[in-house]
Amino acid sequence: MSLADLQAIECESVMRNYARLPVAFVRGEGARLWDDEGNEYLDFLCGISVTSLGHCHPRIVEAIQGQAGLLMHVSNLFYTEPAMQLSARLSKSSLGGKVYLCNSGAEANEAAIKLARKAKQGGDIVTVLGAFHGRTYGALSATPQESKQAPFAPMVPGFRAVPPEPDALAGAIDEQTAAVLLEPIQGESGVNVLSDELLSCARAACDKHGAALIFDEVQCGMGRTGALWAYEQTGVRPDAITAAKALGGGLPVGALITNRKLADVFAPGDHGSTFAGGPVVAAAALAALELTEDPFLLARVRELGALLANSLAELPHVLTVRGRGLMLACGLDVSAPEVVRRALLEQRLIAGATGPTTIRLLPPLIIDEMHIADAVQRLGAALDG
Ligand SMILES: *Cc1c(COP(=O)(O)O)cnc(C)c1O
């Protein structure tokens, strides 16, 4: 089918909740994608931080194919090895408590919110402005953005958003607070790195008032910043983290991982999902986690992140560069959506816009110096317009 055919179907039969760019992809390998006419693209967005090990990584493909031919689904009424192994590995790799597997980032945050509320009944959830935690009602209620919340009011009660500043955050946390939920690096609002000072202030206030500190690492986790989990680079240890996006190596998997203290809050029947932790997605996630835990890969992410950030800062129309590792954004003095469109259609470089003047780059963690030089050259051409 041609792009025009697909667009005709979309017009007729597909809900209008996405504004797609006019390209239809049919194949991917590593940092490259091909469209339906055979054109090759350089992918510096990774399906929004999902295909972080590159498209169709052979070890992930092998894990999926092997498991799909063996067993695809039995529900959580029974045991399967991939789900148990994935949970053990996630716990060991981070906070040492227990793991709830699910199917997406929003679901991981829903689980975190429910867990925090059960641990401290009736408590509030404190969030910070600029946050994005997902589109389901609990996660949306924790996403203080007027344009996303207003059409769907009323929100779930008991959520409070404050500016991401130490004093404001400390002032908002009291005996009534069940949890503070935040992204150590805010992704959707344009790669805003929250300061270590803010995070340690949140840690101290949570300790003082018996609230849980939960980091949403759905976007910044899984090696994106040059550590397996972004919190490792902050000096602050949260009580729980949520993960998804790159966790499944391209398949939909999410997880809530707690420390020992919160490990046994859920009892049988409290929460669940039919598909959660299915053998195929869990096998894919195990392979992705094993590949991402490689210290050489993580060191390369830090090294290449610095190279990419420095190269971007040299480009025309780039006013600022921010981020950590290979999670970067540029503030522009021209329209970011237009630059992203030109980069895609004229330069065959995939990037994202997170606002009117912000471009976000989330390249695969397996790139090398040549990919960076190529991407910077293409982005430069798109910026010159
Ligand atoms: C993408 C994202 C989510 C939502 O994940 P979905 O899988 O789309 O539900 C939540 N939090 C953060 C930080 C994200 O980047």
Short mmCIF file of C-alpha atoms and ligand atoms in Angstrom, two decimals:
data_model
loop_
_atom_site.label_atom_id
_atom_site.label_comp_id
_atom_site.label_asym_id
_atom_site.label_seq_id
_atom_site.Cartn_x
_atom_site.Cartn_y
_atom_site.Cartn_z
CA MET A 1 0.00 0.00 0.00
CA SER A 2 1.21 3.51 -0.77
CA LEU A 3 1.31 6.36 1.74
CA ALA A 4 -1.72 7.87 -0.05
CA ASP A 5 -3.66 4.61 0.47
CA LEU A 6 -2.80 4.62 4.17
CA GLN A 7 -3.84 8.25 4.51
CA ALA A 8 -7.17 7.49 2.81
CA ILE A 9 -7.81 4.72 5.35
CA GLU A 10 -6.82 7.04 8.17
CA CYS A 11 -9.34 9.66 6.98
CA GLU A 12 -12.12 7.13 6.88
CA SER A 13 -11.43 4.82 9.84
CA VAL A 14 -8.76 6.04 12.24
CA MET A 15 -9.43 8.34 15.21
CA ARG A 16 -7.82 11.75 14.91
CA ASN A 17 -5.78 11.66 18.12
CA TYR A 18 -2.37 11.64 16.38
CA ALA A 19 -0.90 14.20 13.97
CA ARG A 20 1.28 11.90 11.89
CA LEU A 21 4.05 13.11 9.59
CA PRO A 22 3.64 11.89 5.98
CA VAL A 23 6.03 8.92 5.93
CA ALA A 24 5.22 5.19 6.07
CA PHE A 25 8.02 3.00 7.43
CA VAL A 26 8.35 -0.64 6.45
CA ARG A 27 11.73 -1.80 7.81
CA GLY A 28 14.43 -0.92 10.34
CA GLU A 29 17.94 -2.00 11.24
CA GLY A 30 20.21 -0.39 13.85
CA ALA A 31 20.00 3.40 13.56
CA ARG A 32 18.32 3.22 10.11
CA LEU A 33 14.74 3.03 8.85
CA TRP A 34 13.37 2.56 5.33
CA ASP A 35 10.08 3.93 3.98
CA ASP A 36 7.68 2.31 1.51
CA GLU A 37 9.63 3.77 -1.43
CA GLY A 38 12.98 2.40 -0.24
CA ASN A 39 14.35 5.70 1.07
CA GLU A 40 16.78 5.36 3.98
CA TYR A 41 16.47 7.48 7.16
CA LEU A 42 18.72 8.08 10.17
CA ASP A 43 16.64 7.59 13.32
CA PHE A 44 17.57 9.98 16.14
CA LEU A 45 14.25 9.61 17.99
CA CYS A 46 13.93 5.83 18.53
CA GLY A 47 10.15 5.80 18.53
CA ILE A 48 10.37 8.22 21.48
CA SER A 49 13.14 6.47 23.41
CA VAL A 50 11.83 2.94 22.79
CA THR A 51 14.18 1.27 20.28
CA SER A 52 17.24 2.35 22.24
CA LEU A 53 19.30 -0.66 21.13
CA GLY A 54 18.55 0.08 17.48
CA HIS A 55 15.87 -1.41 15.27
CA CYS A 56 15.55 -5.19 15.20
CA HIS A 57 18.58 -5.93 17.40
CA PRO A 58 19.43 -9.57 16.58
CA ARG A 59 19.50 -10.67 20.25
CA ILE A 60 16.04 -9.17 20.86
CA VAL A 61 14.61 -10.61 17.64
CA GLU A 62 16.00 -14.00 18.64
CA ALA A 63 14.48 -13.80 22.13
CA ILE A 64 11.06 -12.86 20.71
CA GLN A 65 11.09 -15.52 17.99
CA GLY A 66 12.24 -18.24 20.38
CA GLN A 67 9.60 -17.43 23.00
CA ALA A 68 6.78 -16.85 20.47
CA GLY A 69 7.23 -20.38 19.14
CA LEU A 70 7.15 -21.82 22.66
CA LEU A 71 4.46 -20.02 24.65
CA MET A 72 2.82 -16.60 24.18
CA HIS A 73 0.30 -16.18 26.99
CA VAL A 74 -1.15 -17.90 30.03
CA SER A 75 -2.14 -14.91 32.28
CA ASN A 76 -0.90 -14.21 35.78
CA LEU A 77 -2.92 -17.08 37.22
CA PHE A 78 0.22 -19.15 36.60
CA TYR A 79 4.02 -18.98 36.59
CA THR A 80 6.22 -18.39 33.57
CA GLU A 81 10.00 -18.16 33.70
CA PRO A 82 10.56 -14.94 31.69
CA ALA A 83 8.35 -12.83 34.01
CA MET A 84 10.04 -14.16 37.16
CA GLN A 85 13.53 -13.73 35.73
CA LEU A 86 12.80 -10.23 34.45
CA SER A 87 11.45 -9.15 37.85
CA ALA A 88 14.48 -10.54 39.68
CA ARG A 89 16.87 -8.82 37.30
CA LEU A 90 15.03 -5.47 37.49
CA SER A 91 15.07 -5.56 41.29
CA LYS A 92 18.78 -6.48 41.44
CA SER A 93 19.65 -3.75 38.94
CA SER A 94 18.05 -1.02 41.06
CA LEU A 95 16.25 -0.71 44.38
CA GLY A 96 16.34 -4.30 45.63
CA GLY A 97 12.65 -4.58 46.51
CA LYS A 98 9.89 -6.08 44.39
CA VAL A 99 8.55 -5.56 40.88
CA TYR A 100 5.10 -5.20 39.32
CA LEU A 101 5.18 -5.76 35.56
CA CYS A 102 2.70 -4.02 33.25
CA ASN A 103 2.30 -2.94 29.63
CA SER A 104 3.18 0.76 29.41
CA GLY A 105 4.56 3.82 31.13
CA ALA A 106 1.15 5.14 32.12
CA GLU A 107 0.28 1.76 33.65
CA ALA A 108 3.53 1.72 35.61
CA ASN A 109 2.68 5.15 37.04
CA GLU A 110 -0.91 4.07 37.80
CA ALA A 111 0.53 1.17 39.79
CA ALA A 112 2.94 3.52 41.59
CA ILE A 113 0.13 5.93 42.50
CA LYS A 114 -2.12 3.12 43.76
CA LEU A 115 0.74 1.61 45.75
CA ALA A 116 1.60 4.95 47.37
CA ARG A 117 -2.06 5.59 48.23
CA LYS A 118 -2.42 2.16 49.77
CA ALA A 119 0.75 2.62 51.79
CA LYS A 120 -0.57 5.93 53.17
CA GLN A 121 -4.34 5.91 52.87
CA GLY A 122 -6.00 9.08 51.68
CA GLY A 123 -2.65 10.76 51.05
CA ASP A 124 -1.93 13.34 48.37
CA ILE A 125 0.37 12.91 45.39
CA VAL A 126 2.70 15.87 44.81
CA THR A 127 4.04 16.49 41.31
CA VAL A 128 6.01 19.28 39.65
CA LEU A 129 5.05 21.59 36.80
CA GLY A 130 6.28 20.46 33.40
CA ALA A 131 5.80 16.80 34.30
CA PHE A 132 4.45 14.16 31.95
CA HIS A 133 3.39 10.83 33.45
CA GLY A 134 0.96 9.42 30.87
CA ARG A 135 -2.60 9.63 29.54
CA THR A 136 -4.69 7.36 31.77
CA TYR A 137 -6.69 9.12 34.50
CA GLY A 138 -4.29 8.69 37.40
CA ALA A 139 -1.23 9.42 35.28
CA LEU A 140 -3.02 12.33 33.59
CA SER A 141 -4.00 13.77 36.97
CA ALA A 142 -0.26 13.73 37.76
CA THR A 143 0.46 15.58 34.48
CA PRO A 144 -0.20 19.24 35.27
CA GLN A 145 -0.72 20.51 31.72
CA GLU A 146 -3.89 22.46 31.03
CA SER A 147 -4.14 21.42 27.37
CA LYS A 148 -3.96 17.71 28.22
CA GLN A 149 -6.22 17.78 31.30
CA ALA A 150 -8.91 20.37 30.55
CA PRO A 151 -10.95 18.44 27.92
CA PHE A 152 -11.17 15.47 30.28
CA ALA A 153 -12.01 17.19 33.58
CA PRO A 154 -12.59 16.38 36.35
CA MET A 155 -9.26 14.84 37.25
CA VAL A 156 -8.69 12.30 40.04
CA PRO A 157 -8.69 14.21 43.36
CA GLY A 158 -5.66 14.52 45.61
CA PHE A 159 -2.98 15.65 43.15
CA ARG A 160 -0.99 18.84 43.70
CA ALA A 161 1.55 20.37 41.32
CA VAL A 162 4.23 22.84 42.40
CA PRO A 163 7.04 24.60 40.52
CA PRO A 164 10.22 22.47 40.31
CA GLU A 165 12.01 24.54 42.95
CA PRO A 166 13.35 23.29 46.29
CA ASP A 167 11.38 25.70 48.49
CA ALA A 168 8.09 25.17 46.65
CA LEU A 169 8.48 21.41 46.78
CA ALA A 170 9.49 21.30 50.44
CA GLY A 171 6.55 23.56 51.29
CA ALA A 172 4.09 21.24 49.54
CA ILE A 173 5.12 18.05 51.35
CA ASP A 174 3.50 17.40 54.74
CA GLU A 175 1.92 14.65 56.87
CA GLN A 176 -0.84 14.33 54.28
CA THR A 177 1.56 13.51 51.44
CA ALA A 178 1.56 9.91 50.22
CA ALA A 179 4.12 10.38 47.48
CA VAL A 180 6.17 12.77 45.41
CA LEU A 181 6.22 11.68 41.78
CA LEU A 182 8.73 13.25 39.40
CA GLU A 183 10.93 12.65 36.37
CA PRO A 184 14.58 13.28 37.29
CA ILE A 185 14.85 14.53 33.70
CA GLN A 186 11.55 15.77 32.29
CA GLY A 187 11.22 14.35 28.79
CA GLU A 188 8.03 15.52 27.12
CA SER A 189 8.35 19.10 28.32
CA GLY A 190 11.72 19.43 26.58
CA VAL A 191 14.48 17.56 28.45
CA ASN A 192 14.60 19.61 31.63
CA VAL A 193 17.16 18.19 34.04
CA LEU A 194 15.88 18.64 37.61
CA SER A 195 18.71 19.82 39.86
CA ASP A 196 20.36 17.49 42.37
CA GLU A 197 19.45 20.11 44.97
CA LEU A 198 15.75 19.75 44.14
CA LEU A 199 15.92 15.96 44.23
CA SER A 200 17.73 15.83 47.57
CA CYS A 201 15.30 18.36 48.98
CA ALA A 202 12.43 16.07 47.87
CA ARG A 203 14.24 13.12 49.47
CA ALA A 204 14.63 14.93 52.79
CA ALA A 205 11.00 16.14 52.87
CA CYS A 206 9.69 12.66 52.01
CA ASP A 207 11.79 11.13 54.79
CA LYS A 208 10.60 13.72 57.28
CA HIS A 209 6.91 13.16 56.53
CA GLY A 210 6.86 9.46 55.69
CA ALA A 211 6.03 9.96 52.00
CA ALA A 212 7.31 7.81 49.15
CA LEU A 213 9.69 9.37 46.63
CA ILE A 214 8.91 7.91 43.20
CA PHE A 215 11.00 8.62 40.11
CA ASP A 216 9.34 8.20 36.73
CA GLU A 217 12.20 6.77 34.65
CA VAL A 218 9.97 5.74 31.77
CA GLN A 219 11.95 7.95 29.37
CA CYS A 220 15.24 8.69 31.14
CA GLY A 221 15.84 5.14 32.40
CA MET A 222 17.23 2.07 30.61
CA GLY A 223 20.65 3.54 29.79
CA ARG A 224 19.40 6.71 28.07
CA THR A 225 21.50 9.06 30.24
CA GLY A 226 24.60 6.87 30.42
CA ALA A 227 23.62 4.99 33.59
CA LEU A 228 21.16 2.11 33.66
CA TRP A 229 18.84 4.28 35.79
CA ALA A 230 19.02 8.08 35.79
CA TYR A 231 18.78 8.27 39.61
CA GLU A 232 22.25 6.69 39.87
CA GLN A 233 23.73 9.95 38.54
CA THR A 234 21.83 12.19 40.97
CA GLY A 235 23.06 11.05 44.39
CA VAL A 236 19.42 10.54 45.44
CA ARG A 237 17.90 7.10 45.93
CA PRO A 238 14.12 7.04 45.38
CA ASP A 239 11.76 4.54 47.09
CA ALA A 240 10.40 3.36 43.76
CA ILE A 241 10.96 3.87 40.06
CA THR A 242 8.75 3.30 37.04
CA ALA A 243 10.11 2.10 33.71
CA ALA A 244 8.70 1.34 30.24
CA LYS A 245 9.61 2.70 26.76
CA ALA A 246 13.04 1.10 26.06
CA LEU A 247 12.48 -1.66 28.62
CA GLY A 248 10.91 -4.05 26.10
CA GLY A 249 13.48 -3.50 23.34
CA GLY A 250 10.57 -2.34 21.11
CA LEU A 251 7.71 -4.35 22.64
CA PRO A 252 5.26 -2.87 25.17
CA VAL A 253 6.45 -3.59 28.73
CA GLY A 254 6.36 -1.44 31.84
CA ALA A 255 7.48 -1.97 35.41
CA LEU A 256 7.14 -0.53 38.89
CA ILE A 257 10.23 -1.35 40.97
CA THR A 258 10.25 -0.62 44.71
CA ASN A 259 12.73 -0.70 47.55
CA ARG A 260 12.39 -3.24 50.39
CA LYS A 261 10.12 -0.98 52.45
CA LEU A 262 7.40 -0.75 49.80
CA ALA A 263 7.85 -4.29 48.46
CA ASP A 264 4.82 -5.86 50.15
CA VAL A 265 2.20 -3.12 50.00
CA PHE A 266 0.11 -4.90 47.33
CA ALA A 267 -1.78 -8.02 48.39
CA PRO A 268 -3.47 -10.54 46.07
CA GLY A 269 -6.35 -8.86 44.24
CA ASP A 270 -5.15 -5.28 44.78
CA HIS A 271 -3.94 -4.69 41.23
CA GLY A 272 -3.27 -6.56 38.00
CA SER A 273 -3.52 -6.78 34.24
CA THR A 274 -4.32 -9.70 31.94
CA PHE A 275 -1.38 -9.22 29.57
CA ALA A 276 1.16 -7.94 32.11
CA GLY A 277 4.52 -9.69 32.10
CA GLY A 278 3.58 -12.02 29.26
CA PRO A 279 6.33 -14.45 28.22
CA VAL A 280 7.15 -12.83 24.85
CA VAL A 281 7.48 -9.25 26.06
CA ALA A 282 9.31 -10.40 29.20
CA ALA A 283 11.80 -12.40 27.10
CA ALA A 284 12.38 -9.32 24.93
CA ALA A 285 12.84 -7.14 28.02
CA LEU A 286 15.31 -9.59 29.56
CA ALA A 287 17.41 -9.43 26.41
CA ALA A 288 17.17 -5.62 26.31
CA LEU A 289 18.13 -5.30 29.98
CA GLU A 290 21.08 -7.65 29.59
CA LEU A 291 22.37 -5.64 26.61
CA THR A 292 21.81 -2.29 28.33
CA GLU A 293 23.53 -3.23 31.60
CA ASP A 294 26.85 -3.49 29.74
CA PRO A 295 29.20 -0.94 31.39
CA PHE A 296 31.00 -0.37 28.07
CA LEU A 297 27.74 0.60 26.38
CA LEU A 298 26.86 2.97 29.23
CA ALA A 299 30.30 4.60 29.11
CA ARG A 300 29.89 5.07 25.35
CA VAL A 301 26.52 6.75 25.93
CA ARG A 302 28.18 9.31 28.21
CA GLU A 303 31.05 9.87 25.77
CA LEU A 304 28.87 10.13 22.66
CA GLY A 305 26.33 12.27 24.52
CA ALA A 306 29.04 14.85 25.24
CA LEU A 307 30.18 14.76 21.60
CA LEU A 308 26.63 15.19 20.29
CA ALA A 309 25.85 18.02 22.74
CA ASN A 310 29.03 19.90 21.75
CA SER A 311 28.36 19.44 18.04
CA LEU A 312 24.76 20.62 18.36
CA ALA A 313 25.86 23.75 20.20
CA GLU A 314 27.89 24.78 17.11
CA LEU A 315 24.88 24.72 14.77
CA PRO A 316 23.17 27.87 13.49
CA HIS A 317 19.86 28.76 15.21
CA VAL A 318 20.74 26.61 18.24
CA LEU A 319 20.62 28.83 21.33
CA THR A 320 20.91 26.22 24.08
CA VAL A 321 21.63 22.50 24.45
CA ARG A 322 20.48 20.59 27.53
CA GLY A 323 20.16 17.03 28.75
CA ARG A 324 22.32 14.14 29.89
CA GLY A 325 23.89 11.27 27.96
CA LEU A 326 21.93 10.65 24.77
CA MET A 327 18.80 12.43 26.02
CA LEU A 328 19.28 15.91 24.56
CA ALA A 329 17.28 18.93 23.47
CA CYS A 330 18.13 22.15 21.63
CA GLY A 331 16.42 25.47 22.14
CA LEU A 332 16.09 27.18 18.75
CA ASP A 333 15.40 30.69 17.49
CA VAL A 334 13.25 29.20 14.69
CA SER A 335 10.18 26.93 14.61
CA ALA A 336 11.06 23.45 15.88
CA PRO A 337 8.08 21.64 14.25
CA GLU A 338 9.13 23.13 10.89
CA VAL A 339 12.76 22.09 11.36
CA VAL A 340 11.65 18.57 12.34
CA ARG A 341 9.49 18.36 9.24
CA ARG A 342 12.29 19.56 6.95
CA ALA A 343 14.79 17.22 8.63
CA LEU A 344 12.46 14.28 7.98
CA LEU A 345 11.27 15.07 4.46
CA GLU A 346 14.37 16.73 2.99
CA GLN A 347 17.29 15.35 5.03
CA ARG A 348 15.81 11.99 6.08
CA LEU A 349 16.75 12.55 9.70
CA ILE A 350 14.20 11.66 12.38
CA ALA A 351 14.07 14.05 15.36
CA GLY A 352 11.24 15.28 17.59
CA ALA A 353 9.79 18.65 18.57
CA THR A 354 8.65 19.04 22.18
CA GLY A 355 7.47 22.62 21.83
CA PRO A 356 7.42 25.55 19.44
CA THR A 357 11.19 26.10 19.70
CA THR A 358 12.57 22.87 21.19
CA ILE A 359 14.00 19.92 19.28
CA ARG A 360 14.61 16.66 21.12
CA LEU A 361 17.12 14.00 20.10
CA LEU A 362 16.94 10.45 21.50
CA PRO A 363 19.30 8.48 19.24
CA PRO A 364 19.90 4.76 19.69
CA LEU A 365 22.54 3.98 22.32
CA ILE A 366 24.45 1.85 19.79
CA ILE A 367 25.45 4.74 17.48
CA ASP A 368 29.05 5.74 16.77
CA GLU A 369 30.88 8.97 15.90
CA MET A 370 29.98 8.62 12.20
CA HIS A 371 26.24 8.57 12.96
CA ILE A 372 26.65 11.71 15.06
CA ALA A 373 28.57 13.59 12.35
CA ASP A 374 25.94 12.51 9.80
CA ALA A 375 23.00 13.57 12.00
CA VAL A 376 24.56 16.93 12.89
CA GLN A 377 25.21 17.65 9.22
CA ARG A 378 21.60 16.78 8.28
CA LEU A 379 20.16 18.80 11.15
CA GLY A 380 22.38 21.74 10.19
CA ALA A 381 20.97 21.62 6.66
CA ALA A 382 17.38 21.46 7.99
CA LEU A 383 18.06 24.42 10.30
CA ASP A 384 19.42 26.43 7.37
CA GLY A 385 16.12 25.64 5.61
C1 LIG B 1 6.16 8.28 27.63
C2 LIG B 1 6.11 8.56 29.08
C3 LIG B 1 5.09 8.07 29.91
C4 LIG B 1 3.91 7.33 29.35
O1 LIG B 1 4.26 6.11 28.81
P1 LIG B 1 3.22 5.34 27.85
O2 LIG B 1 3.91 4.04 27.57
O3 LIG B 1 3.04 6.20 26.64
O4 LIG B 1 1.97 5.17 28.62
C5 LIG B 1 5.17 8.31 31.25
N1 LIG B 1 6.19 9.00 31.79
C6 LIG B 1 7.19 9.48 31.04
C7 LIG B 1 8.32 10.20 31.70
C8 LIG B 1 7.18 9.30 29.65
O5 LIG B 1 8.16 9.82 28.91
#
